[in-house]
Amino acid sequence: MERRKRRWYRLDSRGISNLVVVCSGILLYLGLTHLTQVKAVIDGFLNVLFPFIAGFIIAYLLNSPANFFEKQVYKGRKKARILAIVTVFAITLIIIVILLNLILPQVGDSLFRLLSNVSYYLKNLDDMVQQLFQKLDQKNDVIVELVQAYKDLMRKVAEQLTAAIPDLFNFGVAVGNGVVTAITAVISSVYMLAGKERLTRHLKKLLYAIFPARGVSHILRIGSKANQIFVGFIYGKLLDSAIIGLLCFLLSTLIRIPYAILISVIIGVTNVIPFFGPIIGAVPCLMILFIVDPWAALRFGVLIIVLQQFDGNILGPKILGDSTGLSAIWVLVAIVVGGGLFGFPGMLLGVPTFAVLYSLMREWTDQRLARKGINADGEPVNGRELPDDTAT
């Protein structure tokens, strides 16, 4: 009798699977019905881990340069990795200092002068419109209303930006309070770069302990491919955007476009976004230039078209190549979906993420077709007839 009772309490693999499914369903139901509380818990958890997440991002971005210095510049030397890490961080610090000293003060000065003179620019715009109507000897009410609506919009934007200036000081205080977080992130990134093999080995051991060996090999292969796509895309896009921003500044200065440094920074930053980047950056720049100098806005519009064509047809393909393997339509889908779900980070990382998923789907499809005797083009191999389940 005691043996039968003991057997009744035992669970076989099927019973464990059913129990896991039931518990997962209950947790999913509780999570959906208490979504606000779950989101608050996740946000709090991420806030605690934020220094280490930021440290991982820093280490990931600096890993390739560190590998280059370790294996090419300091090859064969003692403490080659430490020297490589110190060199990479020193170069990064120099670049940041240069940007802070050369670009940001000019951007701030341009923004301040723009906000200070916005009333003067709007008055000039109104005078120009009135002179245009006098020359044409007619007055279109629709155009007048559009110009007035645009002036009101720009005036409200200027008022909002002016009112937000005190918040910049609060932002500075917040940045000062986040110094400890930044230091923690940098220190953690240094440890990650110095001990990346150990961290990778521990992660592999954990994966092999949890999942079957065959599944772990598949996961590691996917991770390697994803890393290759992400690294190539991110570094290529950063270089491409820096070149476009520099070209925009040089050409804007050459054709005498006002606030060249401010506009070039906007164009360079937004150019990181594939496909829509130049459009997103050009719209606010055109709005700014239109109230400052409409003819400069026209020249800038032509300049942006030229830069976009140069970037899309020459520079971008030369730098990025076929790093993602996606056609134009799938790039568009990845940007729209990623931006709709995750905003700016989604627009930036949506393309390489979708490229990884697309590559996995294509690989799975090719394997399925190969089992049925069909090649990647959907044609039977060596003249074989299509199976009944795939015949059209």
Short mmCIF file of C-alpha atoms in Angstrom, two decimals:
data_model
loop_
_atom_site.label_atom_id
_atom_site.label_comp_id
_atom_site.label_asym_id
_atom_site.label_seq_id
_atom_site.Cartn_x
_atom_site.Cartn_y
_atom_site.Cartn_z
CA MET A 1 0.00 0.00 0.00
CA GLU A 2 2.82 2.42 0.83
CA ARG A 3 4.53 1.69 -2.51
CA ARG A 4 1.35 2.52 -4.42
CA LYS A 5 1.03 5.84 -2.58
CA ARG A 6 4.63 6.68 -3.38
CA ARG A 7 4.10 5.87 -7.07
CA TRP A 8 1.02 8.12 -7.15
CA TYR A 9 3.12 11.13 -6.18
CA ARG A 10 5.71 10.47 -8.90
CA LEU A 11 5.51 12.51 -12.13
CA ASP A 12 6.68 11.18 -15.46
CA SER A 13 8.02 13.42 -18.27
CA ARG A 14 4.56 13.87 -19.74
CA GLY A 15 3.15 14.97 -16.40
CA ILE A 16 6.00 17.46 -15.91
CA SER A 17 5.42 18.86 -19.40
CA ASN A 18 1.71 19.30 -18.71
CA LEU A 19 2.48 20.98 -15.39
CA VAL A 20 4.91 23.39 -17.07
CA VAL A 21 2.31 24.25 -19.72
CA VAL A 22 -0.38 24.90 -17.10
CA CYS A 23 1.94 27.07 -14.97
CA SER A 24 3.08 28.99 -18.04
CA GLY A 25 -0.54 29.64 -19.00
CA ILE A 26 -1.35 30.88 -15.51
CA LEU A 27 1.68 33.18 -15.47
CA LEU A 28 0.80 34.53 -18.91
CA TYR A 29 -2.77 35.24 -17.80
CA LEU A 30 -1.59 36.98 -14.63
CA GLY A 31 0.93 39.00 -16.61
CA LEU A 32 -1.65 40.16 -19.15
CA THR A 33 -4.22 41.07 -16.51
CA HIS A 34 -1.62 42.95 -14.41
CA LEU A 35 0.37 44.46 -17.27
CA THR A 36 0.98 47.79 -15.51
CA GLN A 37 2.43 46.15 -12.41
CA VAL A 38 4.55 43.79 -14.50
CA LYS A 39 5.91 46.70 -16.56
CA ALA A 40 6.73 48.61 -13.37
CA VAL A 41 8.64 45.60 -12.00
CA ILE A 42 10.53 45.15 -15.27
CA ASP A 43 11.39 48.87 -15.43
CA GLY A 44 12.67 48.81 -11.85
CA PHE A 45 14.73 45.71 -12.59
CA LEU A 46 16.20 47.31 -15.72
CA ASN A 47 17.00 50.52 -13.82
CA VAL A 48 19.02 48.51 -11.33
CA LEU A 49 20.87 46.73 -14.14
CA PHE A 50 21.23 49.83 -16.32
CA PRO A 51 24.95 50.47 -15.50
CA PHE A 52 25.79 46.92 -16.54
CA ILE A 53 23.61 47.09 -19.65
CA ALA A 54 25.36 50.32 -20.62
CA GLY A 55 28.70 48.68 -19.86
CA PHE A 56 27.82 45.79 -22.16
CA ILE A 57 26.90 48.21 -24.96
CA ILE A 58 30.20 50.07 -24.52
CA ALA A 59 32.17 46.82 -24.49
CA TYR A 60 30.32 45.57 -27.58
CA LEU A 61 31.05 48.74 -29.55
CA LEU A 62 34.71 48.81 -28.53
CA ASN A 63 35.34 45.09 -28.90
CA SER A 64 36.34 45.17 -32.58
CA PRO A 65 38.83 48.07 -32.19
CA ALA A 66 40.25 46.38 -29.10
CA ASN A 67 40.72 43.13 -31.05
CA PHE A 68 42.50 45.04 -33.81
CA PHE A 69 44.98 46.67 -31.43
CA GLU A 70 45.52 43.45 -29.49
CA LYS A 71 46.13 41.21 -32.52
CA GLN A 72 47.74 43.66 -34.95
CA VAL A 73 49.43 46.50 -33.06
CA TYR A 74 50.44 44.86 -29.76
CA LYS A 75 50.78 41.31 -31.04
CA GLY A 76 53.35 39.31 -29.06
CA ARG A 77 53.71 41.85 -26.28
CA LYS A 78 53.00 41.18 -22.64
CA LYS A 79 49.72 42.55 -21.40
CA ALA A 80 48.65 43.08 -25.03
CA ARG A 81 44.98 43.06 -24.08
CA ILE A 82 45.41 45.66 -21.34
CA LEU A 83 47.37 47.89 -23.71
CA ALA A 84 44.66 47.48 -26.37
CA ILE A 85 41.88 48.38 -23.92
CA VAL A 86 43.76 51.43 -22.66
CA THR A 87 44.43 52.56 -26.23
CA VAL A 88 40.80 52.16 -27.32
CA PHE A 89 39.45 54.04 -24.32
CA ALA A 90 42.06 56.79 -24.77
CA ILE A 91 41.08 57.24 -28.44
CA THR A 92 37.39 57.26 -27.50
CA LEU A 93 38.03 59.88 -24.82
CA ILE A 94 39.98 62.05 -27.26
CA ILE A 95 37.16 61.86 -29.80
CA ILE A 96 34.58 62.79 -27.16
CA VAL A 97 36.67 65.74 -25.97
CA ILE A 98 37.09 66.96 -29.55
CA LEU A 99 33.35 66.71 -30.17
CA LEU A 100 32.55 68.51 -26.92
CA ASN A 101 35.02 71.32 -27.58
CA LEU A 102 34.52 71.84 -31.30
CA ILE A 103 30.99 70.85 -32.21
CA LEU A 104 28.71 71.20 -29.18
CA PRO A 105 29.61 74.85 -28.37
CA GLN A 106 28.92 75.85 -31.97
CA VAL A 107 25.67 73.89 -32.02
CA GLY A 108 24.59 75.55 -28.77
CA ASP A 109 25.55 78.98 -30.07
CA SER A 110 23.65 78.41 -33.32
CA LEU A 111 20.58 77.21 -31.44
CA PHE A 112 20.71 80.19 -29.07
CA ARG A 113 21.03 82.69 -31.94
CA LEU A 114 18.20 81.00 -33.79
CA LEU A 115 15.85 81.25 -30.81
CA SER A 116 16.89 84.83 -30.09
CA ASN A 117 16.23 86.01 -33.66
CA VAL A 118 13.15 83.96 -34.48
CA SER A 119 10.85 87.01 -34.26
CA TYR A 120 13.10 88.93 -36.64
CA TYR A 121 13.14 86.00 -39.08
CA LEU A 122 9.35 85.68 -39.00
CA LYS A 123 8.97 89.40 -39.73
CA ASN A 124 11.30 89.11 -42.70
CA LEU A 125 9.33 86.12 -43.93
CA ASP A 126 6.11 88.09 -43.71
CA ASP A 127 7.66 91.04 -45.59
CA MET A 128 8.91 88.73 -48.33
CA VAL A 129 5.46 87.18 -48.77
CA GLN A 130 3.87 90.63 -48.96
CA GLN A 131 6.36 91.76 -51.60
CA LEU A 132 5.72 88.62 -53.59
CA PHE A 133 1.98 89.26 -53.57
CA GLN A 134 2.53 92.86 -54.69
CA LYS A 135 4.67 91.75 -57.62
CA LEU A 136 2.09 89.17 -58.66
CA ASP A 137 -0.66 91.77 -58.14
CA GLN A 138 -2.90 89.18 -56.51
CA LYS A 139 -3.50 87.73 -53.11
CA ASN A 140 -4.37 84.10 -52.61
CA ASP A 141 -6.23 83.60 -49.31
CA VAL A 142 -5.19 79.96 -49.10
CA ILE A 143 -1.48 80.83 -49.35
CA VAL A 144 -1.91 83.61 -46.80
CA GLU A 145 -3.54 81.19 -44.35
CA LEU A 146 -0.83 78.60 -44.91
CA VAL A 147 1.94 81.12 -44.31
CA GLN A 148 0.20 82.42 -41.20
CA ALA A 149 -0.30 78.89 -39.87
CA TYR A 150 3.38 78.16 -40.49
CA LYS A 151 4.42 81.35 -38.68
CA ASP A 152 2.21 80.48 -35.72
CA LEU A 153 3.68 76.98 -35.64
CA MET A 154 7.26 78.26 -35.64
CA ARG A 155 6.44 80.87 -33.01
CA LYS A 156 4.97 78.18 -30.73
CA VAL A 157 8.01 75.95 -31.31
CA ALA A 158 10.31 78.82 -30.40
CA GLU A 159 8.28 79.56 -27.27
CA GLN A 160 8.37 75.92 -26.22
CA LEU A 161 12.13 75.68 -26.79
CA THR A 162 12.73 78.91 -24.90
CA ALA A 163 10.58 77.68 -22.02
CA ALA A 164 12.50 74.39 -22.03
CA ILE A 165 15.90 76.07 -21.63
CA PRO A 166 15.67 76.00 -17.78
CA ASP A 167 15.03 72.28 -18.05
CA LEU A 168 18.45 71.94 -19.65
CA PHE A 169 20.00 72.97 -16.34
CA ASN A 170 17.92 70.31 -14.58
CA PHE A 171 19.19 67.89 -17.20
CA GLY A 172 22.72 68.95 -16.36
CA VAL A 173 22.05 68.25 -12.69
CA ALA A 174 20.67 64.83 -13.62
CA VAL A 175 23.79 64.14 -15.67
CA GLY A 176 25.91 65.15 -12.70
CA ASN A 177 23.97 62.77 -10.49
CA GLY A 178 24.54 60.03 -13.04
CA VAL A 179 28.32 60.25 -12.88
CA VAL A 180 28.47 57.24 -10.56
CA THR A 181 26.34 55.26 -13.00
CA ALA A 182 28.61 56.27 -15.89
CA ILE A 183 31.74 55.29 -13.96
CA THR A 184 30.18 51.94 -13.08
CA ALA A 185 29.30 51.36 -16.73
CA VAL A 186 32.85 52.15 -17.89
CA ILE A 187 34.43 49.93 -15.21
CA SER A 188 32.08 47.05 -16.04
CA SER A 189 32.87 47.45 -19.76
CA VAL A 190 36.59 47.23 -18.99
CA TYR A 191 36.07 44.01 -17.03
CA MET A 192 33.93 42.61 -19.86
CA LEU A 193 36.58 43.39 -22.47
CA ALA A 194 39.38 42.01 -20.30
CA GLY A 195 37.58 38.78 -19.43
CA LYS A 196 35.41 38.21 -22.50
CA GLU A 197 36.69 34.67 -23.10
CA ARG A 198 35.86 33.71 -19.52
CA LEU A 199 32.40 35.26 -19.77
CA THR A 200 31.80 33.49 -23.09
CA ARG A 201 32.97 30.19 -21.64
CA HIS A 202 30.65 30.53 -18.64
CA LEU A 203 27.74 31.37 -20.95
CA LYS A 204 28.46 28.30 -23.09
CA LYS A 205 28.62 26.07 -20.02
CA LEU A 206 25.28 27.44 -18.83
CA LEU A 207 23.69 26.85 -22.22
CA TYR A 208 25.02 23.31 -22.44
CA ALA A 209 23.75 22.64 -18.91
CA ILE A 210 20.22 23.81 -19.77
CA PHE A 211 19.70 22.81 -23.42
CA PRO A 212 20.63 19.77 -25.53
CA ALA A 213 24.12 19.89 -27.06
CA ARG A 214 22.77 19.99 -30.63
CA GLY A 215 20.49 22.92 -29.79
CA VAL A 216 23.35 24.82 -28.13
CA SER A 217 25.51 24.46 -31.22
CA HIS A 218 22.65 25.87 -33.29
CA ILE A 219 22.23 28.79 -30.84
CA LEU A 220 25.96 29.59 -30.92
CA ARG A 221 26.00 29.54 -34.71
CA ILE A 222 23.02 31.92 -34.81
CA GLY A 223 24.71 34.18 -32.27
CA SER A 224 27.90 34.29 -34.31
CA LYS A 225 26.01 35.20 -37.48
CA ALA A 226 23.94 37.83 -35.65
CA ASN A 227 27.10 39.37 -34.18
CA GLN A 228 28.69 39.54 -37.63
CA ILE A 229 25.63 41.28 -39.11
CA PHE A 230 25.21 43.73 -36.21
CA VAL A 231 28.89 44.70 -36.05
CA GLY A 232 29.14 45.26 -39.80
CA PHE A 233 25.93 47.26 -39.92
CA ILE A 234 26.57 49.46 -36.86
CA TYR A 235 30.17 50.37 -37.69
CA GLY A 236 29.33 50.87 -41.34
CA LYS A 237 26.38 53.12 -40.55
CA LEU A 238 28.37 55.20 -38.04
CA LEU A 239 31.16 55.76 -40.58
CA ASP A 240 28.66 56.52 -43.34
CA SER A 241 26.79 59.04 -41.17
CA ALA A 242 30.02 60.76 -40.07
CA ILE A 243 31.10 61.21 -43.71
CA ILE A 244 27.67 62.51 -44.75
CA GLY A 245 27.61 64.96 -41.83
CA LEU A 246 31.09 66.24 -42.71
CA LEU A 247 30.20 66.60 -46.40
CA CYS A 248 26.99 68.41 -45.47
CA PHE A 249 28.96 70.89 -43.36
CA LEU A 250 31.58 71.55 -46.04
CA LEU A 251 29.05 71.98 -48.85
CA SER A 252 26.68 74.05 -46.66
CA THR A 253 29.54 76.37 -45.80
CA LEU A 254 30.53 76.57 -49.47
CA ILE A 255 27.05 77.58 -50.67
CA ARG A 256 26.51 79.85 -47.65
CA ILE A 257 23.69 78.08 -45.84
CA PRO A 258 23.03 79.60 -42.37
CA TYR A 259 23.63 77.52 -39.24
CA ALA A 260 25.73 75.00 -41.20
CA ILE A 261 27.11 73.24 -38.12
CA LEU A 262 23.68 72.81 -36.50
CA ILE A 263 22.13 71.50 -39.71
CA SER A 264 25.05 69.16 -40.42
CA VAL A 265 24.82 67.62 -36.94
CA ILE A 266 21.10 66.98 -37.45
CA ILE A 267 21.72 65.41 -40.86
CA GLY A 268 24.61 63.28 -39.61
CA VAL A 269 22.71 61.95 -36.58
CA THR A 270 19.50 61.16 -38.43
CA ASN A 271 21.41 59.55 -41.30
CA VAL A 272 22.10 56.65 -38.93
CA ILE A 273 18.48 55.61 -39.59
CA PRO A 274 18.37 53.66 -42.86
CA PHE A 275 16.12 54.81 -45.71
CA PHE A 276 14.12 57.43 -43.79
CA GLY A 277 17.12 59.10 -42.11
CA PRO A 278 17.79 61.83 -44.69
CA ILE A 279 14.08 62.71 -44.86
CA ILE A 280 13.71 62.84 -41.07
CA GLY A 281 16.75 65.10 -40.78
CA ALA A 282 15.90 67.32 -43.75
CA VAL A 283 12.39 68.27 -42.60
CA PRO A 284 13.34 70.23 -39.42
CA CYS A 285 16.34 71.74 -41.22
CA LEU A 286 14.13 73.00 -44.04
CA MET A 287 11.65 74.43 -41.52
CA ILE A 288 14.46 76.30 -39.78
CA LEU A 289 15.98 77.61 -43.00
CA PHE A 290 12.63 78.64 -44.44
CA ILE A 291 12.11 81.27 -41.75
CA VAL A 292 15.75 82.36 -41.82
CA ASP A 293 16.31 82.49 -45.57
CA PRO A 294 13.85 80.81 -48.00
CA TRP A 295 16.43 80.85 -50.80
CA ALA A 296 18.91 79.07 -48.50
CA ALA A 297 16.19 76.50 -47.81
CA LEU A 298 15.88 75.94 -51.55
CA ARG A 299 19.63 75.49 -51.92
CA PHE A 300 19.66 73.13 -48.95
CA GLY A 301 16.85 71.06 -50.49
CA VAL A 302 18.93 70.57 -53.65
CA LEU A 303 21.98 69.74 -51.51
CA ILE A 304 20.09 67.08 -49.56
CA ILE A 305 18.85 65.45 -52.76
CA VAL A 306 22.42 65.29 -54.07
CA LEU A 307 23.76 63.91 -50.77
CA GLN A 308 20.99 61.32 -50.56
CA GLN A 309 21.71 60.09 -54.08
CA PHE A 310 25.44 59.99 -53.37
CA ASP A 311 24.90 58.11 -50.11
CA GLY A 312 22.33 55.68 -51.48
CA ASN A 313 24.08 54.81 -54.72
CA ILE A 314 27.81 55.24 -54.02
CA LEU A 315 28.92 55.76 -50.42
CA GLY A 316 26.43 53.49 -48.61
CA PRO A 317 26.94 50.42 -50.84
CA LYS A 318 30.70 51.00 -50.79
CA ILE A 319 30.87 51.00 -46.97
CA LEU A 320 28.06 48.62 -46.00
CA GLY A 321 28.18 46.37 -49.07
CA ASP A 322 25.63 43.59 -48.66
CA SER A 323 26.08 43.31 -44.88
CA THR A 324 22.38 42.68 -44.24
CA GLY A 325 21.40 40.72 -47.35
CA LEU A 326 17.98 42.41 -47.41
CA SER A 327 16.21 43.85 -50.41
CA ALA A 328 14.80 47.38 -50.33
CA ILE A 329 11.25 46.24 -49.49
CA TRP A 330 12.40 44.24 -46.45
CA VAL A 331 14.54 47.15 -45.25
CA LEU A 332 11.44 49.33 -45.43
CA VAL A 333 9.37 46.76 -43.51
CA ALA A 334 12.06 46.41 -40.83
CA ILE A 335 12.30 50.18 -40.31
CA VAL A 336 8.53 50.73 -40.13
CA VAL A 337 7.88 47.78 -37.80
CA GLY A 338 10.94 48.46 -35.61
CA GLY A 339 10.13 52.16 -35.34
CA GLY A 340 6.49 51.48 -34.56
CA LEU A 341 7.36 49.07 -31.75
CA PHE A 342 10.51 50.58 -30.23
CA GLY A 343 10.85 54.13 -31.61
CA PHE A 344 14.30 55.43 -32.62
CA PRO A 345 16.25 52.35 -31.36
CA GLY A 346 13.85 50.16 -33.32
CA MET A 347 14.42 52.14 -36.51
CA LEU A 348 18.18 51.86 -36.02
CA LEU A 349 18.43 48.19 -35.00
CA GLY A 350 15.37 46.92 -36.85
CA VAL A 351 17.30 46.30 -40.08
CA PRO A 352 20.09 44.06 -38.66
CA THR A 353 17.58 42.26 -36.42
CA PHE A 354 15.30 41.55 -39.35
CA ALA A 355 18.35 40.51 -41.39
CA VAL A 356 19.16 37.82 -38.81
CA LEU A 357 15.56 36.56 -38.79
CA TYR A 358 15.44 36.64 -42.58
CA SER A 359 18.67 34.66 -42.81
CA LEU A 360 17.37 32.02 -40.39
CA MET A 361 14.07 31.74 -42.26
CA ARG A 362 15.87 31.40 -45.59
CA GLU A 363 18.15 28.72 -44.17
CA TRP A 364 15.19 26.80 -42.73
CA THR A 365 13.33 27.06 -46.05
CA ASP A 366 16.34 25.85 -48.05
CA GLN A 367 16.71 22.84 -45.74
CA ARG A 368 13.05 21.96 -46.12
CA LEU A 369 13.27 22.28 -49.90
CA ALA A 370 16.44 20.17 -50.04
CA ARG A 371 14.66 17.35 -48.22
CA LYS A 372 11.98 17.43 -50.91
CA GLY A 373 14.46 17.53 -53.77
CA ILE A 374 13.91 21.19 -54.67
CA ASN A 375 16.61 23.81 -55.06
CA ALA A 376 16.61 27.37 -53.71
CA ASP A 377 14.91 28.65 -56.89
CA GLY A 378 11.92 26.36 -56.36
CA GLU A 379 12.89 24.03 -59.19
CA PRO A 380 13.27 20.22 -58.87
CA VAL A 381 16.86 18.99 -58.63
CA ASN A 382 18.21 17.04 -61.65
CA GLY A 383 14.88 17.10 -63.44
CA ARG A 384 13.01 15.25 -60.70
CA GLU A 385 9.27 15.72 -60.52
CA LEU A 386 7.77 17.78 -57.71
CA PRO A 387 6.23 15.79 -54.85
CA ASP A 388 2.45 15.76 -54.66
CA ASP A 389 2.36 18.00 -51.56
CA THR A 390 4.28 20.78 -53.34
CA ALA A 391 2.78 20.51 -56.80
CA THR A 392 0.90 23.58 -58.03
#
